[in-house]
PDB file of N, CA and C in Angstrom:
ATOM      1  N   PHE D 209       0.837  -1.175   0.000  1.00  0.00           N
ATOM      2  CA  PHE D 209       0.000   0.000   0.000  1.00  0.00           C
ATOM      3  C   PHE D 209       0.881   1.237   0.000  1.00  0.00           C
ATOM      4  N   THR D 210       0.481   2.255  -0.737  1.00  0.00           N
ATOM      5  CA  THR D 210       1.202   3.522  -0.712  1.00  0.00           C
ATOM      6  C   THR D 210       0.216   4.674  -0.840  1.00  0.00           C
ATOM      7  N   VAL D 211       0.491   5.745  -0.109  1.00  0.00           N
ATOM      8  CA  VAL D 211      -0.369   6.931  -0.106  1.00  0.00           C
ATOM      9  C   VAL D 211       0.486   8.131  -0.489  1.00  0.00           C
ATOM     10  N   GLU D 212       0.019   8.913  -1.449  1.00  0.00           N
ATOM     11  CA  GLU D 212       0.720  10.118  -1.913  1.00  0.00           C
ATOM     12  C   GLU D 212      -0.309  11.230  -2.069  1.00  0.00           C
ATOM     13  N   ILE D 213      -0.017  12.405  -1.543  1.00  0.00           N
ATOM     14  CA  ILE D 213      -0.971  13.514  -1.578  1.00  0.00           C
ATOM     15  C   ILE D 213      -1.060  14.172  -2.954  1.00  0.00           C
ATOM     16  N   HIS D 214      -0.007  14.090  -3.748  1.00  0.00           N
ATOM     17  CA  HIS D 214       0.014  14.714  -5.076  1.00  0.00           C
ATOM     18  C   HIS D 214      -0.287  13.658  -6.139  1.00  0.00           C
ATOM     19  N   ALA D 215      -1.389  13.849  -6.877  1.00  0.00           N
ATOM     20  CA  ALA D 215      -1.828  12.854  -7.859  1.00  0.00           C
ATOM     21  C   ALA D 215      -0.759  12.563  -8.910  1.00  0.00           C
ATOM     22  N   GLU D 216      -0.066  13.610  -9.374  1.00  0.00           N
ATOM     23  CA  GLU D 216       0.930  13.389 -10.425  1.00  0.00           C
ATOM     24  C   GLU D 216       2.120  12.580  -9.906  1.00  0.00           C
ATOM     25  N   LEU D 217       2.503  12.776  -8.657  1.00  0.00           N
ATOM     26  CA  LEU D 217       3.587  11.971  -8.076  1.00  0.00           C
ATOM     27  C   LEU D 217       3.134  10.532  -7.847  1.00  0.00           C
ATOM     28  N   ALA D 218       1.876  10.366  -7.450  1.00  0.00           N
ATOM     29  CA  ALA D 218       1.340   9.014  -7.254  1.00  0.00           C
ATOM     30  C   ALA D 218       1.362   8.239  -8.571  1.00  0.00           C
ATOM     31  N   GLU D 219       0.954   8.898  -9.652  1.00  0.00           N
ATOM     32  CA  GLU D 219       0.933   8.239 -10.958  1.00  0.00           C
ATOM     33  C   GLU D 219       2.349   7.916 -11.435  1.00  0.00           C
ATOM     34  N   GLU D 220       3.275   8.839 -11.253  1.00  0.00           N
ATOM     35  CA  GLU D 220       4.666   8.586 -11.646  1.00  0.00           C
ATOM     36  C   GLU D 220       5.255   7.432 -10.833  1.00  0.00           C
ATOM     37  N   GLY D 221       4.965   7.408  -9.539  1.00  0.00           N
ATOM     38  CA  GLY D 221       5.426   6.309  -8.694  1.00  0.00           C
ATOM     39  C   GLY D 221       4.858   4.975  -9.143  1.00  0.00           C
ATOM     40  N   ARG D 222       3.564   4.967  -9.487  1.00  0.00           N
ATOM     41  CA  ARG D 222       2.930   3.738  -9.970  1.00  0.00           C
ATOM     42  C   ARG D 222       3.620   3.241 -11.238  1.00  0.00           C
ATOM     43  N   ARG D 223       3.847   4.162 -12.183  1.00  0.00           N
ATOM     44  CA  ARG D 223       4.504   3.770 -13.444  1.00  0.00           C
ATOM     45  C   ARG D 223       5.892   3.182 -13.186  1.00  0.00           C
ATOM     46  N   ARG D 224       6.656   3.830 -12.331  1.00  0.00           N
ATOM     47  CA  ARG D 224       8.024   3.364 -12.071  1.00  0.00           C
ATOM     48  C   ARG D 224       8.039   2.015 -11.350  1.00  0.00           C
ATOM     49  N   LEU D 225       7.160   1.862 -10.371  1.00  0.00           N
ATOM     50  CA  LEU D 225       7.133   0.598  -9.634  1.00  0.00           C
ATOM     51  C   LEU D 225       6.671  -0.551 -10.524  1.00  0.00           C
ATOM     52  N   GLU D 226       5.666  -0.295 -11.364  1.00  0.00           N
ATOM     53  CA  GLU D 226       5.218  -1.338 -12.279  1.00  0.00           C
ATOM     54  C   GLU D 226       6.307  -1.684 -13.293  1.00  0.00           C
ATOM     55  N   ALA D 227       7.035  -0.675 -13.779  1.00  0.00           N
ATOM     56  CA  ALA D 227       8.133  -0.926 -14.725  1.00  0.00           C
ATOM     57  C   ALA D 227       9.242  -1.752 -14.076  1.00  0.00           C
ATOM     58  N   ALA D 228       9.386  -1.615 -12.764  1.00  0.00           N
ATOM     59  CA  ALA D 228      10.397  -2.389 -12.030  1.00  0.00           C
ATOM     60  C   ALA D 228       9.888  -3.779 -11.647  1.00  0.00           C
ATOM     61  N   GLY D 229       8.647  -4.093 -12.039  1.00  0.00           N
ATOM     62  CA  GLY D 229       8.120  -5.423 -11.793  1.00  0.00           C
ATOM     63  C   GLY D 229       7.259  -5.574 -10.555  1.00  0.00           C
ATOM     64  N   TYR D 230       6.959  -4.469  -9.884  1.00  0.00           N
ATOM     65  CA  TYR D 230       6.110  -4.534  -8.693  1.00  0.00           C
ATOM     66  C   TYR D 230       4.655  -4.368  -9.109  1.00  0.00           C
ATOM     67  N   GLY D 231       3.917  -5.456  -9.113  1.00  0.00           N
ATOM     68  CA  GLY D 231       2.531  -5.410  -9.552  1.00  0.00           C
ATOM     69  C   GLY D 231       1.523  -5.608  -8.443  1.00  0.00           C
ATOM     70  N   ASN D 232       1.990  -5.766  -7.211  1.00  0.00           N
ATOM     71  CA  ASN D 232       1.076  -6.077  -6.112  1.00  0.00           C
ATOM     72  C   ASN D 232       0.889  -4.898  -5.153  1.00  0.00           C
ATOM     73  N   ILE D 233       1.070  -3.673  -5.633  1.00  0.00           N
ATOM     74  CA  ILE D 233       0.966  -2.488  -4.785  1.00  0.00           C
ATOM     75  C   ILE D 233      -0.363  -1.798  -5.047  1.00  0.00           C
ATOM     76  N   GLN D 234      -1.036  -1.390  -3.983  1.00  0.00           N
ATOM     77  CA  GLN D 234      -2.254  -0.595  -4.107  1.00  0.00           C
ATOM     78  C   GLN D 234      -1.902   0.859  -3.832  1.00  0.00           C
ATOM     79  N   TYR D 235      -2.463   1.766  -4.635  1.00  0.00           N
ATOM     80  CA  TYR D 235      -2.128   3.182  -4.590  1.00  0.00           C
ATOM     81  C   TYR D 235      -3.337   3.998  -4.165  1.00  0.00           C
ATOM     82  N   LYS D 236      -3.071   5.048  -3.390  1.00  0.00           N
ATOM     83  CA  LYS D 236      -4.136   5.960  -2.974  1.00  0.00           C
ATOM     84  C   LYS D 236      -3.599   7.380  -3.044  1.00  0.00           C
ATOM     85  N   VAL D 237      -4.388   8.278  -3.634  1.00  0.00           N
ATOM     86  CA  VAL D 237      -4.071   9.700  -3.571  1.00  0.00           C
ATOM     87  C   VAL D 237      -4.779  10.220  -2.332  1.00  0.00           C
ATOM     88  N   GLY D 238      -3.998  10.699  -1.374  1.00  0.00           N
ATOM     89  CA  GLY D 238      -4.575  11.175  -0.119  1.00  0.00           C
ATOM     90  C   GLY D 238      -3.494  11.672   0.814  1.00  0.00           C
ATOM     91  N   ASP D 239      -3.903  11.999   2.002  1.00  0.00           N
ATOM     92  CA  ASP D 239      -3.029  12.559   3.029  1.00  0.00           C
ATOM     93  C   ASP D 239      -2.286  11.429   3.732  1.00  0.00           C
ATOM     94  N   GLY D 240      -0.983  11.334   3.494  1.00  0.00           N
ATOM     95  CA  GLY D 240      -0.186  10.269   4.092  1.00  0.00           C
ATOM     96  C   GLY D 240      -0.193  10.285   5.608  1.00  0.00           C
ATOM     97  N   ALA D 241      -0.368  11.459   6.213  1.00  0.00           N
ATOM     98  CA  ALA D 241      -0.419  11.546   7.676  1.00  0.00           C
ATOM     99  C   ALA D 241      -1.661  10.855   8.230  1.00  0.00           C
ATOM    100  N   GLN D 242      -2.659  10.648   7.385  1.00  0.00           N
ATOM    101  CA  GLN D 242      -3.878   9.962   7.804  1.00  0.00           C
ATOM    102  C   GLN D 242      -3.825   8.467   7.498  1.00  0.00           C
ATOM    103  N   GLY D 243      -2.783   8.048   6.772  1.00  0.00           N
ATOM    104  CA  GLY D 243      -2.623   6.629   6.475  1.00  0.00           C
ATOM    105  C   GLY D 243      -3.714   6.106   5.558  1.00  0.00           C
ATOM    106  N   TRP D 244      -4.060   4.843   5.773  1.00  0.00           N
ATOM    107  CA  TRP D 244      -5.092   4.173   4.976  1.00  0.00           C
ATOM    108  C   TRP D 244      -5.872   3.277   5.930  1.00  0.00           C
ATOM    109  N   PRO D 245      -6.744   3.877   6.751  1.00  0.00           N
ATOM    110  CA  PRO D 245      -7.405   3.123   7.826  1.00  0.00           C
ATOM    111  C   PRO D 245      -8.233   1.937   7.345  1.00  0.00           C
ATOM    112  N   GLU D 246      -8.714   1.995   6.108  1.00  0.00           N
ATOM    113  CA  GLU D 246      -9.527   0.886   5.593  1.00  0.00           C
ATOM    114  C   GLU D 246      -8.736  -0.415   5.483  1.00  0.00           C
ATOM    115  N   HIS D 247      -7.426  -0.321   5.423  1.00  0.00           N
ATOM    116  CA  HIS D 247      -6.589  -1.519   5.296  1.00  0.00           C
ATOM    117  C   HIS D 247      -5.774  -1.811   6.551  1.00  0.00           C
ATOM    118  N   ALA D 248      -5.937  -1.004   7.574  1.00  0.00           N
ATOM    119  CA  ALA D 248      -5.202  -1.194   8.837  1.00  0.00           C
ATOM    120  C   ALA D 248      -5.773  -2.397   9.582  1.00  0.00           C
ATOM    121  N   PRO D 249      -5.010  -2.964  10.491  1.00  0.00           N
ATOM    122  CA  PRO D 249      -3.698  -2.524  10.962  1.00  0.00           C
ATOM    123  C   PRO D 249      -2.576  -3.060  10.079  1.00  0.00           C
ATOM    124  N   PHE D 250      -1.434  -2.372  10.156  1.00  0.00           N
ATOM    125  CA  PHE D 250      -0.260  -2.711   9.362  1.00  0.00           C
ATOM    126  C   PHE D 250       0.847  -3.252  10.256  1.00  0.00           C
ATOM    127  N   ASP D 251       1.547  -4.271   9.757  1.00  0.00           N
ATOM    128  CA  ASP D 251       2.714  -4.817  10.466  1.00  0.00           C
ATOM    129  C   ASP D 251       3.884  -3.847  10.409  1.00  0.00           C
ATOM    130  N   ARG D 252       4.033  -3.187   9.273  1.00  0.00           N
ATOM    131  CA  ARG D 252       5.140  -2.256   9.051  1.00  0.00           C
ATOM    132  C   ARG D 252       4.611  -1.017   8.342  1.00  0.00           C
ATOM    133  N   ILE D 253       5.120   0.139   8.736  1.00  0.00           N
ATOM    134  CA  ILE D 253       4.804   1.402   8.067  1.00  0.00           C
ATOM    135  C   ILE D 253       6.127   2.116   7.826  1.00  0.00           C
ATOM    136  N   THR D 254       6.339   2.543   6.591  1.00  0.00           N
ATOM    137  CA  THR D 254       7.516   3.334   6.234  1.00  0.00           C
ATOM    138  C   THR D 254       7.026   4.669   5.700  1.00  0.00           C
ATOM    139  N   VAL D 255       7.555   5.751   6.233  1.00  0.00           N
ATOM    140  CA  VAL D 255       7.170   7.097   5.816  1.00  0.00           C
ATOM    141  C   VAL D 255       8.388   7.736   5.158  1.00  0.00           C
ATOM    142  N   ALA D 256       8.195   8.309   3.961  1.00  0.00           N
ATOM    143  CA  ALA D 256       9.322   8.839   3.187  1.00  0.00           C
ATOM    144  C   ALA D 256       9.369  10.362   3.145  1.00  0.00           C
ATOM    145  N   ALA D 257       8.613  11.019   4.009  1.00  0.00           N
ATOM    146  CA  ALA D 257       8.666  12.473   4.170  1.00  0.00           C
ATOM    147  C   ALA D 257       8.499  12.745   5.662  1.00  0.00           C
ATOM    148  N   ALA D 258       8.977  13.908   6.102  1.00  0.00           N
ATOM    149  CA  ALA D 258       9.104  14.151   7.543  1.00  0.00           C
ATOM    150  C   ALA D 258       7.984  15.010   8.133  1.00  0.00           C
ATOM    151  N   PRO D 259       7.127  14.414   8.963  1.00  0.00           N
ATOM    152  CA  PRO D 259       6.219  15.234   9.765  1.00  0.00           C
ATOM    153  C   PRO D 259       7.001  15.816  10.943  1.00  0.00           C
ATOM    154  N   GLU D 260       6.512  16.927  11.495  1.00  0.00           N
ATOM    155  CA  GLU D 260       7.181  17.468  12.684  1.00  0.00           C
ATOM    156  C   GLU D 260       7.010  16.528  13.869  1.00  0.00           C
ATOM    157  N   LEU D 261       5.816  15.937  13.989  1.00  0.00           N
ATOM    158  CA  LEU D 261       5.504  14.975  15.049  1.00  0.00           C
ATOM    159  C   LEU D 261       4.991  13.701  14.399  1.00  0.00           C
ATOM    160  N   ILE D 262       5.123  12.589  15.075  1.00  0.00           N
ATOM    161  CA  ILE D 262       4.617  11.319  14.547  1.00  0.00           C
ATOM    162  C   ILE D 262       3.097  11.413  14.448  1.00  0.00           C
ATOM    163  N   PRO D 263       2.524  11.197  13.260  1.00  0.00           N
ATOM    164  CA  PRO D 263       1.077  11.321  13.092  1.00  0.00           C
ATOM    165  C   PRO D 263       0.303  10.303  13.937  1.00  0.00           C
ATOM    166  N   PRO D 264      -0.625  10.776  14.775  1.00  0.00           N
ATOM    167  CA  PRO D 264      -1.418   9.861  15.609  1.00  0.00           C
ATOM    168  C   PRO D 264      -2.163   8.801  14.799  1.00  0.00           C
ATOM    169  N   ALA D 265      -2.655   9.162  13.614  1.00  0.00           N
ATOM    170  CA  ALA D 265      -3.390   8.186  12.801  1.00  0.00           C
ATOM    171  C   ALA D 265      -2.498   7.010  12.418  1.00  0.00           C
ATOM    172  N   LEU D 266      -1.216   7.275  12.153  1.00  0.00           N
ATOM    173  CA  LEU D 266      -0.308   6.181  11.798  1.00  0.00           C
ATOM    174  C   LEU D 266      -0.017   5.304  13.005  1.00  0.00           C
ATOM    175  N   LEU D 267       0.101   5.907  14.173  1.00  0.00           N
ATOM    176  CA  LEU D 267       0.284   5.108  15.394  1.00  0.00           C
ATOM    177  C   LEU D 267      -0.913   4.198  15.622  1.00  0.00           C
ATOM    178  N   GLN D 268      -2.113   4.722  15.389  1.00  0.00           N
ATOM    179  CA  GLN D 268      -3.326   3.916  15.571  1.00  0.00           C
ATOM    180  C   GLN D 268      -3.381   2.768  14.574  1.00  0.00           C
ATOM    181  N   GLN D 269      -2.856   2.981  13.371  1.00  0.00           N
ATOM    182  CA  GLN D 269      -2.931   1.962  12.323  1.00  0.00           C
ATOM    183  C   GLN D 269      -1.804   0.935  12.393  1.00  0.00           C
ATOM    184  N   LEU D 270      -0.851   1.151  13.283  1.00  0.00           N
ATOM    185  CA  LEU D 270       0.239   0.195  13.468  1.00  0.00           C
ATOM    186  C   LEU D 270      -0.238  -0.955  14.352  1.00  0.00           C
ATOM    187  N   ARG D 271      -0.104  -2.159  13.851  1.00  0.00           N
ATOM    188  CA  ARG D 271      -0.548  -3.354  14.577  1.00  0.00           C
ATOM    189  C   ARG D 271       0.305  -3.560  15.835  1.00  0.00           C
ATOM    190  N   PRO D 272      -0.292  -4.044  16.939  1.00  0.00           N
ATOM    191  CA  PRO D 272       0.537  -4.444  18.081  1.00  0.00           C
ATOM    192  C   PRO D 272       1.596  -5.446  17.606  1.00  0.00           C
ATOM    193  N   GLY D 273       2.834  -5.216  18.000  1.00  0.00           N
ATOM    194  CA  GLY D 273       3.953  -6.004  17.503  1.00  0.00           C
ATOM    195  C   GLY D 273       4.564  -5.422  16.239  1.00  0.00           C
ATOM    196  N   GLY D 274       4.011  -4.293  15.754  1.00  0.00           N
ATOM    197  CA  GLY D 274       4.466  -3.685  14.509  1.00  0.00           C
ATOM    198  C   GLY D 274       5.568  -2.662  14.702  1.00  0.00           C
ATOM    199  N   ARG D 275       6.109  -2.230  13.571  1.00  0.00           N
ATOM    200  CA  ARG D 275       7.209  -1.255  13.574  1.00  0.00           C
ATOM    201  C   ARG D 275       6.985  -0.230  12.464  1.00  0.00           C
ATOM    202  N   MET D 276       7.289   1.023  12.798  1.00  0.00           N
ATOM    203  CA  MET D 276       7.239   2.110  11.827  1.00  0.00           C
ATOM    204  C   MET D 276       8.610   2.781  11.789  1.00  0.00           C
ATOM    205  N   ILE D 277       9.046   3.119  10.579  1.00  0.00           N
ATOM    206  CA  ILE D 277      10.297   3.858  10.378  1.00  0.00           C
ATOM    207  C   ILE D 277       9.917   5.161   9.681  1.00  0.00           C
ATOM    208  N   LEU D 278      10.377   6.286  10.230  1.00  0.00           N
ATOM    209  CA  LEU D 278      10.062   7.569   9.607  1.00  0.00           C
ATOM    210  C   LEU D 278      11.039   8.645  10.046  1.00  0.00           C
ATOM    211  N   PRO D 279      11.234   9.649   9.169  1.00  0.00           N
ATOM    212  CA  PRO D 279      11.941  10.840   9.604  1.00  0.00           C
ATOM    213  C   PRO D 279      10.940  11.724  10.334  1.00  0.00           C
ATOM    214  N   SER D 280      11.391  12.458  11.325  1.00  0.00           N
ATOM    215  CA  SER D 280      10.470  13.312  12.075  1.00  0.00           C
ATOM    216  C   SER D 280      11.236  14.488  12.655  1.00  0.00           C
ATOM    217  N   GLY D 281      10.552  15.628  12.739  1.00  0.00           N
ATOM    218  CA  GLY D 281      11.150  16.799  13.363  1.00  0.00           C
ATOM    219  C   GLY D 281      11.079  18.029  12.482  1.00  0.00           C
ATOM    220  N   LEU D 282      11.555  19.137  13.031  1.00  0.00           N
ATOM    221  CA  LEU D 282      11.640  20.383  12.280  1.00  0.00           C
ATOM    222  C   LEU D 282      12.660  20.222  11.157  1.00  0.00           C
ATOM    223  N   PRO D 283      12.550  21.003  10.078  1.00  0.00           N
ATOM    224  CA  PRO D 283      13.435  20.808   8.927  1.00  0.00           C
ATOM    225  C   PRO D 283      14.926  20.769   9.255  1.00  0.00           C
ATOM    226  N   ASP D 284      15.374  21.520  10.229  1.00  0.00           N
ATOM    227  CA  ASP D 284      16.804  21.528  10.541  1.00  0.00           C
ATOM    228  C   ASP D 284      17.157  20.655  11.743  1.00  0.00           C
ATOM    229  N   GLN D 285      16.178  19.854  12.209  1.00  0.00           N
ATOM    230  CA  GLN D 285      16.408  19.018  13.392  1.00  0.00           C
ATOM    231  C   GLN D 285      15.791  17.629  13.247  1.00  0.00           C
ATOM    232  N   GLN D 286      15.716  17.119  12.037  1.00  0.00           N
ATOM    233  CA  GLN D 286      15.053  15.837  11.817  1.00  0.00           C
ATOM    234  C   GLN D 286      15.909  14.667  12.297  1.00  0.00           C
ATOM    235  N   GLN D 287      15.203  13.644  12.754  1.00  0.00           N
ATOM    236  CA  GLN D 287      15.826  12.385  13.166  1.00  0.00           C
ATOM    237  C   GLN D 287      15.103  11.240  12.469  1.00  0.00           C
ATOM    238  N   LEU D 288      15.852  10.221  12.070  1.00  0.00           N
ATOM    239  CA  LEU D 288      15.224   8.995  11.604  1.00  0.00           C
ATOM    240  C   LEU D 288      14.791   8.240  12.847  1.00  0.00           C
ATOM    241  N   MET D 289      13.510   7.910  12.914  1.00  0.00           N
ATOM    242  CA  MET D 289      12.919   7.303  14.103  1.00  0.00           C
ATOM    243  C   MET D 289      12.489   5.868  13.817  1.00  0.00           C
ATOM    244  N   VAL D 290      12.614   5.029  14.827  1.00  0.00           N
ATOM    245  CA  VAL D 290      12.023   3.693  14.824  1.00  0.00           C
ATOM    246  C   VAL D 290      10.957   3.706  15.911  1.00  0.00           C
ATOM    247  N   VAL D 291       9.746   3.358  15.516  1.00  0.00           N
ATOM    248  CA  VAL D 291       8.613   3.325  16.437  1.00  0.00           C
ATOM    249  C   VAL D 291       8.143   1.881  16.529  1.00  0.00           C
ATOM    250  N   ASP D 292       8.142   1.337  17.721  1.00  0.00           N
ATOM    251  CA  ASP D 292       7.669  -0.030  17.944  1.00  0.00           C
ATOM    252  C   ASP D 292       6.432   0.001  18.819  1.00  0.00           C
ATOM    253  N   LYS D 293       5.470  -0.845  18.470  1.00  0.00           N
ATOM    254  CA  LYS D 293       4.275  -1.024  19.301  1.00  0.00           C
ATOM    255  C   LYS D 293       4.321  -2.455  19.813  1.00  0.00           C
ATOM    256  N   ASP D 294       4.420  -2.623  21.128  1.00  0.00           N
ATOM    257  CA  ASP D 294       4.536  -3.976  21.677  1.00  0.00           C
ATOM    258  C   ASP D 294       3.187  -4.690  21.612  1.00  0.00           C
ATOM    259  N   PRO D 295       3.160  -6.001  21.882  1.00  0.00           N
ATOM    260  CA  PRO D 295       1.910  -6.756  21.780  1.00  0.00           C
ATOM    261  C   PRO D 295       0.781  -6.199  22.646  1.00  0.00           C
ATOM    262  N   GLY D 296       1.127  -5.485  23.709  1.00  0.00           N
ATOM    263  CA  GLY D 296       0.108  -4.867  24.555  1.00  0.00           C
ATOM    264  C   GLY D 296      -0.334  -3.500  24.077  1.00  0.00           C
ATOM    265  N   GLY D 297       0.283  -2.996  23.010  1.00  0.00           N
ATOM    266  CA  GLY D 297      -0.099  -1.701  22.454  1.00  0.00           C
ATOM    267  C   GLY D 297       0.745  -0.531  22.936  1.00  0.00           C
ATOM    268  N   ARG D 298       1.739  -0.793  23.787  1.00  0.00           N
ATOM    269  CA  ARG D 298       2.603   0.286  24.281  1.00  0.00           C
ATOM    270  C   ARG D 298       3.582   0.684  23.179  1.00  0.00           C
ATOM    271  N   VAL D 299       3.732   2.003  22.986  1.00  0.00           N
ATOM    272  CA  VAL D 299       4.578   2.533  21.919  1.00  0.00           C
ATOM    273  C   VAL D 299       5.894   3.036  22.492  1.00  0.00           C
ATOM    274  N   THR D 300       7.003   2.639  21.857  1.00  0.00           N
ATOM    275  CA  THR D 300       8.320   3.178  22.201  1.00  0.00           C
ATOM    276  C   THR D 300       8.946   3.737  20.928  1.00  0.00           C
ATOM    277  N   THR D 301       9.742   4.791  21.094  1.00  0.00           N
ATOM    278  CA  THR D 301      10.427   5.395  19.958  1.00  0.00           C
ATOM    279  C   THR D 301      11.912   5.505  20.267  1.00  0.00           C
ATOM    280  N   ARG D 302      12.705   5.447  19.207  1.00  0.00           N
ATOM    281  CA  ARG D 302      14.132   5.714  19.379  1.00  0.00           C
ATOM    282  C   ARG D 302      14.659   6.403  18.132  1.00  0.00           C
ATOM    283  N   GLU D 303      15.600   7.293  18.374  1.00  0.00           N
ATOM    284  CA  GLU D 303      16.238   8.025  17.291  1.00  0.00           C
ATOM    285  C   GLU D 303      17.421   7.218  16.774  1.00  0.00           C
ATOM    286  N   ILE D 304      17.536   7.128  15.446  1.00  0.00           N
ATOM    287  CA  ILE D 304      18.611   6.362  14.828  1.00  0.00           C
ATOM    288  C   ILE D 304      19.755   7.270  14.382  1.00  0.00           C
ATOM    289  N   MET D 305      19.410   8.350  13.666  1.00  0.00           N
ATOM    290  CA  MET D 305      20.445   9.252  13.156  1.00  0.00           C
ATOM    291  C   MET D 305      19.801  10.544  12.666  1.00  0.00           C
ATOM    292  N   PRO D 306      20.575  11.621  12.608  1.00  0.00           N
ATOM    293  CA  PRO D 306      20.060  12.851  12.008  1.00  0.00           C
ATOM    294  C   PRO D 306      19.895  12.654  10.498  1.00  0.00           C
ATOM    295  N   VAL D 307      18.825  13.235   9.944  1.00  0.00           N
ATOM    296  CA  VAL D 307      18.535  13.116   8.516  1.00  0.00           C
ATOM    297  C   VAL D 307      17.956  14.431   8.005  1.00  0.00           C
ATOM    298  N   VAL D 308      17.840  14.529   6.693  1.00  0.00           N
ATOM    299  CA  VAL D 308      17.166  15.660   6.057  1.00  0.00           C
ATOM    300  C   VAL D 308      16.243  15.085   4.988  1.00  0.00           C
ATOM    301  N   PHE D 309      14.936  15.200   5.214  1.00  0.00           N
ATOM    302  CA  PHE D 309      13.912  14.746   4.273  1.00  0.00           C
ATOM    303  C   PHE D 309      13.013  15.923   3.931  1.00  0.00           C
ATOM    304  N   SER D 310      12.271  15.805   2.847  1.00  0.00           N
ATOM    305  CA  SER D 310      11.240  16.794   2.537  1.00  0.00           C
ATOM    306  C   SER D 310      10.174  16.726   3.616  1.00  0.00           C
ATOM    307  N   PRO D 311       9.553  17.859   3.947  1.00  0.00           N
ATOM    308  CA  PRO D 311       8.477  17.839   4.939  1.00  0.00           C
ATOM    309  C   PRO D 311       7.274  17.049   4.419  1.00  0.00           C
ATOM    310  N   LEU D 312       6.573  16.391   5.326  1.00  0.00           N
ATOM    311  CA  LEU D 312       5.341  15.688   4.972  1.00  0.00           C
ATOM    312  C   LEU D 312       4.247  16.721   4.743  1.00  0.00           C
ATOM    313  N   VAL D 313       3.654  16.709   3.558  1.00  0.00           N
ATOM    314  CA  VAL D 313       2.550  17.610   3.238  1.00  0.00           C
ATOM    315  C   VAL D 313       1.277  16.951   3.726  1.00  0.00           C
ATOM    316  N   SER D 314       0.543  17.669   4.576  1.00  0.00           N
ATOM    317  CA  SER D 314      -0.678  17.120   5.163  1.00  0.00           C
ATOM    318  C   SER D 314      -1.762  18.179   5.156  1.00  0.00           C
ATOM    319  N   SER D 315      -2.992  17.735   5.036  1.00  0.00           N
ATOM    320  CA  SER D 315      -4.117  18.672   5.095  1.00  0.00           C
ATOM    321  C   SER D 315      -4.523  18.958   6.532  1.00  0.00           C
ATOM    322  N   HIS D 316      -3.864  18.321   7.501  1.00  0.00           N
ATOM    323  CA  HIS D 316      -4.214  18.532   8.914  1.00  0.00           C
ATOM    324  C   HIS D 316      -3.084  19.194   9.650  1.00  0.00           C
TER     325      HIS D 316
END
């Protein structure tokens, strides 16, 4: 599953992934910070743009026992984060390294 807020980028991504042989991906044009609740929960979530804070909707859509990897923070203070949700639903985060990603564009 992949969510992209810009329709033209979503279409370009679809073309490139299909050309590379990936035919089992579902695409949605929408707000990535809101995830794709209709298909949740997810075992793994990877975010390729940086929200200032970890989006609550993505935390809710992460399955107990799941892991999310994302950049997060202000543009000049971003960290690559690993977010784990244990089987009981408790969330822990850890910073891996400083990074610079494009900001996550969200309607919220």
